[in-house]
Amino acid sequence: MAYTGNIGELVKKVEESRTSRVGVHYPRMTQEERRDVLEKFHPDYNTDGFRNLKVGVNKGARLPVEMADVFETWSRLRDRKPDLQADPVYDVDVLIIGGGGAGAAAALEAKAAGASVLIATKLRFGDANTMMAQGGIQAADKENDTPAIHYLDVVGGGRFENIPELARALVMDAPLVIKWLEDMGTMFDKKEDGTMITIHGGGTSRKRMHAARDYTGAEIMRTLRDEVLNKGITVVEFCAAVDLILDQNGRAAGAVLFNLETEQYLSARAKTVIMATGGSGRLHYRGFPTSNHYGATADGLVIGYRAGAKIIYADSIQYHPTGGAYPPQLLGLLVTEKTRGLGATPLNIKGEQFVYHLETRDVASSAILKECHERKLGVPLPTGISSVWLDSPIIELTHGEGTIERQLPAMMRQFQRFGVDIRTEPMLIYPTLHYQNGGLLIDENGLSTVENLYVAGEAAGGIHGTNRLMGNSLLDIIVFGRRAGRHAAFVSKEMSVPAGLNLDHLDAFHRELEATGAADGRVGPMLLPHYTHR
Ligand code: MEZ
């Protein structure tokens, strides 16, 4: 029992109300109530944490301050431009930057289409947010469901801001993606008769979340990584892209890589480039803790933007309602939404539910912030923060003993390490910085606004509008990774070797920084969080 003292006393309120909550659904909010709680409590609606970009193609756009700061940075190559006319260290058709799920999926499709492929990744192959996604991947492949219904959920959840063609591509490819993964060896949870077990996530109107227990991302990444290695695709690890190389026509034609171990700069020439560098949670917007991987420092956004790629909805950040709050070692770590999907309920200090357990993430997070900060009904923690309960033991009462061990084994172990048995004790949670809803603007093939530069995964924007639903990220990395890989390979086949390689866009960007005084000595991309021990 990790809950002692005051918290130990407060747990009793949760226990007292538990049986009265089994099978009873707290009312969902009306659209007006949702709008109201978002406007008052969601961090994206608080103008304080934003500023306008002073330079680049989206000059004037509103960005979180921390993101604007990394966008407005000097290139690492400012005083040390490599000789691009010399033979490049790597020379391929398709250069993929990033070794998470999107990069791996893109590599497999590009290779299958006959292209020569290189994956360059900042850390180790598979060290990425894909690995850390837990609860599942959405696809409308059951009889009571269709991609059209999935589409309505996606755009409703996205506050109707999604680019329709991208949302359409997402849902239409989804059933095929599940089959593709399964054929490669991903082990999804199934019933004894072989049908997939699917459950709800926040904001879904059908049970379409396919999972591998609560380590779905790790299982998908395992499959993809094995397949990439089996296909003999070259992967260079600990090599971060620090800037894109363009050709004489302004098309993407490679990247300058920085080897983190040897500290050498290497050039990679390519006919096409796929940016699959992931998100930016490690920028810790507004000081929030994050569920994100260590490498999530917005690198791809920074170098893509410098090369002229447009961004969309970069001011839209997702705070996952259920980040760990206590014990302190769990602060910010993901408590998977599958926990809510199985019926766990958010409760205040009185043991009272205050929000329907499957509201979308933006609404659920806002309701928690309201409970803690306006209604002052959060559970005060010895660490000085306020939190709310997520009543996990109710899952056992609803679905039967053993459900948590079977369906949430990773979650159970994560809390058990610190003395909390989530089968009998509720969790303490608070919103955590989870996802960047926007990113570099793409089309249905993953093509950015810079010719021959593709983007897939969290670095891409427009698919999810301003609020992504659970399980649509593991889906989008595969959908747009595959689309980008295929298209890039196709384009590469039609092209001759790019000529006139240059880094002239850096000079232009630096001139803008100089003229506006925007950079203030900062160098980017960041590559590792500022608290890294180097
Ligand atoms: O899509 C996600 O972000 C996801 C699966 C996270 C989770 O809560 O498990």
XYZ file of C-alpha atoms and ligand atoms in Angstrom:
543
model
C 0.000 0.000 0.000
C 1.740 3.164 -1.239
C -1.084 5.413 -0.105
C -0.469 6.390 3.492
C -1.339 9.367 5.690
C -3.829 11.805 4.158
C -3.953 10.022 0.800
C -4.590 6.739 2.584
C -7.574 8.345 4.283
C -8.908 9.873 1.049
C -8.820 6.514 -0.753
C -11.654 5.428 1.506
C -14.027 7.870 -0.239
C -13.302 6.176 -3.553
C -13.926 2.771 -2.055
C -17.186 3.935 -0.493
C -18.667 5.169 -3.776
C -17.359 2.328 -5.971
C -20.216 -0.185 -6.005
C -22.774 2.572 -6.664
C -20.867 3.480 -9.830
C -20.686 0.015 -11.408
C -22.720 -0.062 -14.625
C -23.843 3.551 -14.192
C -22.773 5.995 -16.886
C -22.079 9.565 -15.859
C -23.871 11.918 -18.317
C -21.878 13.123 -21.338
C -21.460 16.857 -21.783
C -23.517 18.818 -24.291
C -21.593 20.537 -27.089
C -22.044 23.847 -25.244
C -20.601 22.394 -22.041
C -17.662 20.990 -23.963
C -16.951 24.314 -25.622
C -17.194 26.075 -22.295
C -14.783 23.806 -20.428
C -12.315 23.890 -23.345
C -12.355 27.664 -23.562
C -11.888 28.121 -19.854
C -9.436 25.349 -18.997
C -7.657 23.857 -22.002
C -4.108 25.282 -22.178
C -4.475 25.874 -25.946
C -7.202 28.431 -25.242
C -5.023 30.407 -22.835
C -3.307 33.037 -24.958
C -0.412 33.506 -22.515
C 1.755 30.606 -23.635
C 1.921 31.577 -27.316
C 3.768 34.011 -29.538
C 3.888 34.776 -33.242
C 6.701 33.511 -35.443
C 8.914 36.276 -36.769
C 10.528 34.392 -39.656
C 9.928 31.799 -42.358
C 7.009 30.711 -44.556
C 4.480 30.876 -41.744
C 5.710 34.218 -40.407
C 3.028 35.577 -38.074
C 1.653 32.140 -37.156
C 0.819 31.533 -33.491
C 3.012 28.911 -31.839
C 3.630 27.772 -28.275
C 6.500 29.925 -27.011
C 8.774 26.909 -26.534
C 8.174 25.774 -30.120
C 8.670 29.255 -31.572
C 11.972 29.401 -29.679
C 13.296 26.239 -31.339
C 12.027 27.332 -34.765
C 13.890 30.610 -34.513
C 17.377 29.189 -34.112
C 20.638 29.350 -36.011
C 21.636 26.269 -37.931
C 24.429 24.154 -36.475
C 25.985 24.475 -39.934
C 26.180 28.261 -39.848
C 29.971 28.285 -39.525
C 30.793 24.818 -40.799
C 29.067 24.051 -44.082
C 30.134 20.649 -45.409
C 31.441 20.370 -48.988
C 28.352 19.121 -50.797
C 30.151 18.804 -54.131
C 32.424 16.091 -52.638
C 31.179 12.486 -52.693
C 28.431 12.098 -50.113
C 28.880 9.496 -47.386
C 25.460 8.072 -48.244
C 23.728 8.141 -51.611
C 20.231 6.645 -51.922
C 16.870 7.031 -53.631
C 14.918 7.546 -50.419
C 16.429 8.947 -47.234
C 14.241 8.389 -44.199
C 14.957 10.544 -41.166
C 13.692 8.871 -38.016
C 13.589 5.290 -36.803
C 10.137 5.028 -35.215
C 7.019 3.411 -36.638
C 6.448 5.903 -39.461
C 10.049 5.700 -40.657
C 10.060 1.912 -40.549
C 6.728 1.624 -42.399
C 7.956 4.076 -45.046
C 11.203 2.141 -45.464
C 9.396 -1.152 -46.015
C 7.120 0.256 -48.720
C 9.892 2.203 -50.449
C 12.083 -0.888 -50.514
C 9.187 -3.044 -51.770
C 8.738 -0.537 -54.606
C 12.346 -1.068 -55.646
C 14.051 2.003 -54.149
C 17.382 2.061 -52.343
C 16.623 3.210 -48.812
C 18.524 4.544 -45.820
C 17.075 5.129 -42.366
C 19.059 7.642 -40.321
C 17.932 7.869 -36.736
C 18.980 10.077 -33.831
C 19.012 7.372 -31.172
C 18.598 3.625 -31.610
C 16.259 2.129 -34.201
C 12.874 1.890 -32.462
C 13.622 4.444 -29.721
C 10.511 6.495 -30.434
C 7.035 7.418 -29.247
C 5.663 4.460 -31.251
C 7.249 2.163 -28.705
C 5.509 4.035 -25.897
C 1.974 4.032 -27.318
C 0.043 1.594 -25.211
C -3.692 1.343 -25.648
C -4.290 0.474 -29.279
C -4.787 1.255 -32.929
C -8.135 2.104 -34.499
C -9.592 0.465 -37.599
C -13.193 -0.015 -38.710
C -13.067 -3.704 -39.551
C -16.030 -5.052 -37.596
C -19.511 -5.702 -38.967
C -21.195 -2.830 -37.119
C -18.570 -0.324 -38.248
C -17.382 1.333 -41.451
C -14.583 3.740 -42.421
C -17.317 6.369 -42.860
C -18.330 6.041 -39.194
C -14.665 6.114 -38.202
C -14.304 9.300 -40.291
C -17.144 10.990 -38.415
C -15.474 10.182 -35.100
C -12.112 11.494 -36.353
C -13.481 14.837 -37.512
C -15.823 15.235 -34.541
C -12.885 14.604 -32.206
C -10.702 16.931 -34.296
C -13.185 19.791 -33.754
C -13.977 19.693 -37.500
C -10.568 21.171 -38.314
C -9.128 18.056 -40.015
C -8.102 18.251 -43.661
C -10.847 16.017 -45.115
C -8.609 14.214 -47.634
C -6.135 13.278 -44.902
C -8.811 12.045 -42.497
C -10.313 10.064 -45.365
C -6.970 8.428 -46.205
C -6.513 7.573 -42.524
C -9.783 5.716 -42.109
C -9.893 4.117 -45.557
C -6.449 2.496 -45.178
C -7.068 1.418 -41.580
C -8.497 -2.095 -42.076
C -5.728 -2.851 -44.561
C -3.114 -1.627 -42.087
C -4.322 -4.070 -39.422
C -4.059 -6.896 -41.935
C -0.616 -5.727 -43.105
C 0.660 -5.683 -39.522
C -0.912 -9.008 -38.674
C 0.535 -10.648 -41.767
C 3.961 -9.426 -40.653
C 3.526 -10.942 -37.205
C 1.925 -8.345 -34.920
C 0.038 -10.260 -32.265
C -3.252 -8.469 -31.618
C -5.507 -9.630 -28.787
C -8.124 -12.092 -30.003
C -11.002 -14.089 -28.652
C -10.826 -17.868 -28.662
C -12.739 -17.978 -31.957
C -9.998 -15.869 -33.577
C -11.915 -12.576 -33.848
C -10.147 -9.436 -32.719
C -10.948 -8.021 -29.294
C -11.832 -4.359 -29.790
C -12.863 -1.751 -27.223
C -13.842 1.935 -27.089
C -11.502 4.892 -26.716
C -12.524 8.449 -25.847
C -14.828 9.862 -28.530
C -15.361 6.636 -30.492
C -18.859 5.581 -31.458
C -17.816 1.971 -32.138
C -15.478 -0.457 -30.409
C -12.600 -0.371 -32.905
C -9.463 -0.190 -30.744
C -7.261 -3.150 -31.586
C -4.617 -3.830 -28.981
C -1.774 -6.026 -27.932
C -2.525 -5.895 -24.193
C -1.310 -2.438 -23.146
C 1.930 -2.465 -25.089
C 0.475 -2.187 -28.570
C 3.102 0.280 -29.818
C 5.960 -1.882 -28.606
C 4.444 -4.908 -30.341
C 3.971 -2.983 -33.602
C 7.486 -1.528 -33.436
C 8.917 -5.003 -32.746
C 7.293 -6.285 -35.919
C 8.346 -3.357 -38.071
C 11.919 -3.353 -36.819
C 12.323 -7.089 -37.454
C 10.924 -6.697 -40.945
C 13.205 -3.751 -41.809
C 16.242 -5.703 -40.633
C 15.087 -8.868 -42.423
C 14.749 -6.927 -45.671
C 18.349 -5.739 -45.349
C 17.483 -2.031 -45.192
C 20.450 0.037 -43.971
C 19.873 1.797 -40.661
C 22.383 4.234 -39.211
C 21.847 4.924 -35.525
C 22.867 7.911 -33.410
C 22.890 10.059 -36.550
C 20.555 13.052 -36.261
C 19.633 15.171 -39.251
C 20.595 18.762 -38.521
C 19.522 20.322 -41.828
C 18.060 19.383 -45.177
C 20.016 19.655 -48.398
C 18.166 21.116 -51.399
C 18.994 20.800 -55.110
C 19.298 23.563 -57.696
C 15.518 23.524 -58.160
C 14.783 23.918 -54.456
C 13.746 20.276 -54.066
C 14.740 18.182 -51.043
C 17.854 16.225 -51.976
C 19.278 14.829 -48.749
C 20.349 15.893 -45.307
C 23.392 16.709 -43.240
C 23.642 14.188 -40.422
C 25.413 14.665 -37.117
C 26.905 11.538 -35.594
C 26.245 11.880 -31.880
C 29.044 9.467 -30.986
C 31.891 10.741 -33.166
C 30.536 14.311 -33.453
C 31.200 14.223 -37.209
C 28.955 15.865 -39.798
C 28.117 13.564 -42.728
C 26.177 14.273 -45.877
C 23.520 11.975 -47.273
C 22.325 12.591 -50.838
C 18.880 11.334 -51.814
C 16.363 11.806 -54.593
C 13.608 12.088 -52.023
C 13.513 12.570 -48.255
C 10.911 11.344 -45.764
C 10.804 13.183 -42.456
C 9.608 10.850 -39.710
C 11.140 12.491 -36.677
C 8.095 12.444 -34.374
C 6.856 15.008 -31.896
C 7.961 17.628 -29.443
C 6.803 16.663 -25.935
C 10.306 17.158 -24.593
C 9.866 20.891 -25.110
C 7.588 20.687 -22.029
C 5.104 23.340 -23.134
C 3.939 25.423 -20.162
C 6.119 23.347 -17.874
C 3.953 20.231 -18.250
C 5.539 16.845 -17.624
C 5.408 14.580 -20.671
C 4.634 11.019 -21.638
C 6.979 11.423 -24.590
C 10.124 9.683 -25.616
C 13.434 11.326 -24.816
C 14.104 12.242 -28.446
C 10.838 14.174 -28.994
C 12.412 17.621 -29.497
C 10.709 18.864 -32.702
C 13.850 18.405 -34.847
C 11.997 17.546 -38.064
C 9.675 20.519 -37.705
C 12.627 22.836 -37.215
C 14.682 21.716 -40.190
C 11.661 21.225 -42.446
C 10.437 24.731 -41.662
C 13.878 26.195 -42.324
C 13.806 24.538 -45.743
C 10.486 26.209 -46.525
C 7.887 23.568 -45.558
C 4.648 25.061 -44.269
C 3.202 24.143 -40.879
C -0.408 23.731 -39.834
C -2.051 23.730 -36.370
C 1.338 23.919 -34.682
C -0.439 25.729 -31.848
C -2.565 22.690 -31.071
C -1.108 20.518 -28.332
C -2.616 17.414 -26.782
C -2.575 16.968 -23.014
C -3.421 13.354 -22.239
C -5.909 13.374 -19.366
C -4.340 10.475 -17.544
C -0.688 11.060 -16.867
C 0.740 9.547 -13.695
C 0.760 12.002 -10.765
C 1.806 9.883 -7.803
C 4.023 8.199 -6.637
C 6.354 10.959 -7.889
C 8.476 8.550 -9.966
C 5.455 8.172 -12.262
C 4.920 11.881 -12.858
C 3.892 12.481 -16.463
C 4.180 8.836 -17.520
C 1.319 7.558 -19.601
C -1.612 5.853 -17.932
C -3.130 4.393 -21.040
C -6.559 5.497 -22.195
C -7.354 1.803 -22.418
C -7.847 2.094 -18.653
C -10.751 4.478 -19.311
C -11.799 2.283 -22.246
C -12.261 -0.570 -19.789
C -14.399 1.650 -17.562
C -12.035 3.304 -15.053
C -13.643 6.505 -13.785
C -12.075 9.883 -12.912
C -13.052 10.977 -9.386
C -12.429 14.006 -7.231
C -11.338 14.235 -3.599
C -14.852 13.338 -2.459
C -14.850 10.145 -4.501
C -17.361 11.716 -6.909
C -17.223 11.367 -10.670
C -17.127 14.738 -12.441
C -16.809 13.853 -16.118
C -17.995 11.036 -18.391
C -15.086 8.613 -18.512
C -14.875 8.500 -22.328
C -14.981 12.171 -23.246
C -12.345 13.088 -25.844
C -8.895 13.908 -24.489
C -9.117 17.676 -24.800
C -12.423 17.765 -22.901
C -11.413 15.196 -20.267
C -8.140 17.035 -19.558
C -9.943 20.366 -19.285
C -12.453 18.868 -16.858
C -9.598 17.581 -14.674
C -7.885 20.970 -14.729
C -11.185 22.573 -13.739
C -11.708 20.113 -10.886
C -8.196 20.721 -9.532
C -7.853 24.455 -10.065
C -11.305 26.069 -10.118
C -13.454 23.762 -8.024
C -10.441 22.949 -5.772
C -11.660 19.379 -5.525
C -8.400 17.719 -6.536
C -6.468 15.368 -4.301
C -3.524 17.314 -2.826
C -0.250 15.406 -3.070
C 2.841 15.621 -0.835
C 4.708 16.826 -3.969
C 2.663 20.026 -3.895
C 0.489 19.328 -6.948
C -3.179 18.539 -7.140
C -4.497 15.419 -8.913
C -7.602 13.290 -9.344
C -8.301 9.602 -8.887
C -8.708 7.168 -11.752
C -10.638 4.322 -10.218
C -9.108 1.209 -11.776
C -10.486 -1.420 -9.359
C -13.939 -0.766 -10.832
C -12.661 -2.532 -13.978
C -12.434 -5.781 -12.022
C -15.973 -5.312 -10.673
C -17.335 -4.580 -14.142
C -15.498 -7.135 -16.280
C -14.492 -9.746 -13.717
C -11.472 -10.569 -11.624
C -8.261 -10.936 -13.592
C -9.194 -8.363 -16.264
C -6.477 -5.915 -15.243
C -3.768 -8.531 -15.176
C -4.880 -9.781 -18.595
C -5.542 -6.481 -20.353
C -3.299 -3.991 -18.562
C -0.233 -5.974 -17.509
C 2.252 -3.169 -18.268
C 0.187 -0.644 -16.306
C -0.107 -3.064 -13.426
C 3.660 -3.619 -13.294
C 4.398 0.102 -13.669
C 2.419 0.910 -10.520
C 3.392 -2.272 -8.667
C 7.045 -1.182 -8.757
C 6.083 1.665 -6.484
C 3.799 -0.304 -4.207
C 0.401 0.454 -5.799
C -1.783 -2.496 -6.780
C -4.151 -1.003 -9.359
C -6.453 -4.033 -9.083
C -7.417 -2.937 -5.590
C -6.213 0.689 -5.370
C -7.097 3.622 -7.634
C -4.435 5.604 -9.513
C -3.604 9.273 -9.010
C -3.490 11.144 -12.297
C -3.085 14.598 -13.858
C -2.912 15.670 -17.534
C 0.439 15.120 -19.220
C 1.847 16.591 -22.439
C 1.300 13.815 -24.971
C 1.065 14.837 -28.607
C 1.438 17.589 -31.137
C -1.794 17.683 -33.124
C -0.331 19.808 -35.917
C 2.960 19.752 -37.789
C 4.299 20.042 -41.322
C 1.460 20.264 -43.808
C 1.101 17.205 -46.072
C -1.127 15.876 -48.827
C -2.589 12.353 -49.089
C 0.791 10.999 -50.238
C 2.593 12.581 -47.321
C 4.162 15.209 -49.591
C 4.977 18.496 -47.833
C 4.920 21.914 -49.505
C 8.602 21.402 -50.453
C 9.040 19.241 -53.517
C 10.424 15.749 -52.778
C 10.112 16.253 -49.022
C 7.614 13.847 -47.460
C 6.486 13.815 -43.848
C 4.915 10.946 -41.893
C 3.915 10.388 -38.294
C 3.671 13.005 -35.577
C 5.797 15.504 -37.527
C 2.920 15.772 -40.048
C -0.077 18.014 -39.498
C -3.668 18.268 -40.672
C -4.851 14.680 -40.219
C -6.273 15.031 -36.727
C -7.493 18.622 -36.776
C -6.957 20.124 -33.350
C -7.538 17.042 -31.241
C -6.465 13.508 -32.071
C -8.422 10.511 -30.816
C -6.711 7.619 -29.094
C -5.364 4.943 -31.409
C -5.309 7.150 -34.479
C -1.616 7.880 -34.040
C -0.414 4.288 -34.280
C -2.712 4.208 -37.292
C -1.471 7.386 -38.956
C 2.208 6.436 -38.664
C 1.521 3.317 -40.698
C -0.979 4.841 -43.142
C 1.129 7.865 -44.020
C 4.460 6.078 -43.566
C 3.416 3.559 -46.208
C 1.904 6.175 -48.502
C 5.007 8.377 -48.277
C 7.340 5.415 -48.807
C 5.490 4.259 -51.897
C 5.183 7.698 -53.433
C 8.775 8.694 -52.712
C 10.017 5.469 -54.303
C 7.855 6.093 -57.358
C 9.088 9.677 -57.750
C 12.707 8.588 -57.244
C 12.459 6.088 -60.092
C 11.523 8.864 -62.487
C 14.382 11.121 -61.419
C 18.037 11.457 -62.285
C 20.626 12.117 -59.581
C 19.913 15.545 -58.038
C 22.335 18.278 -59.058
C 23.467 21.588 -57.615
C 23.154 20.444 -54.000
C 23.186 23.382 -51.658
C 22.355 24.807 -48.248
C 21.419 28.255 -49.554
C 18.102 28.184 -47.700
C 20.085 28.416 -44.461
C 21.650 31.696 -45.551
C 18.223 33.082 -46.401
C 16.817 31.933 -43.060
C 19.796 33.395 -41.190
C 19.306 36.717 -42.959
C 15.714 36.781 -41.699
C 16.864 35.941 -38.175
C 19.402 38.740 -38.345
C 16.903 41.254 -39.692
C 14.326 40.491 -36.988
C 16.751 39.763 -34.126
C 14.685 36.634 -33.493
C 17.286 33.974 -32.722
C 18.914 35.420 -29.626
C 21.961 33.103 -29.908
C 19.961 29.874 -29.853
C 21.090 26.980 -32.079
C 18.783 24.255 -33.373
C 17.507 21.653 -33.748
C 17.766 20.855 -30.081
C 18.401 17.081 -30.579
C 18.239 16.250 -26.872
C 16.313 17.838 -24.000
C 18.132 20.607 -22.188
C 18.422 18.509 -19.005
C 20.367 15.730 -20.758
C 23.666 14.831 -19.152
C 26.067 15.181 -22.078
O -3.044 6.980 -29.323
C -2.516 7.165 -28.233
O -2.050 8.250 -27.897
C -2.465 6.038 -27.273
C -2.721 4.690 -27.810
C -2.250 6.311 -25.995
C -2.789 5.570 -24.857
O -3.449 6.185 -24.027
O -2.585 4.364 -24.733
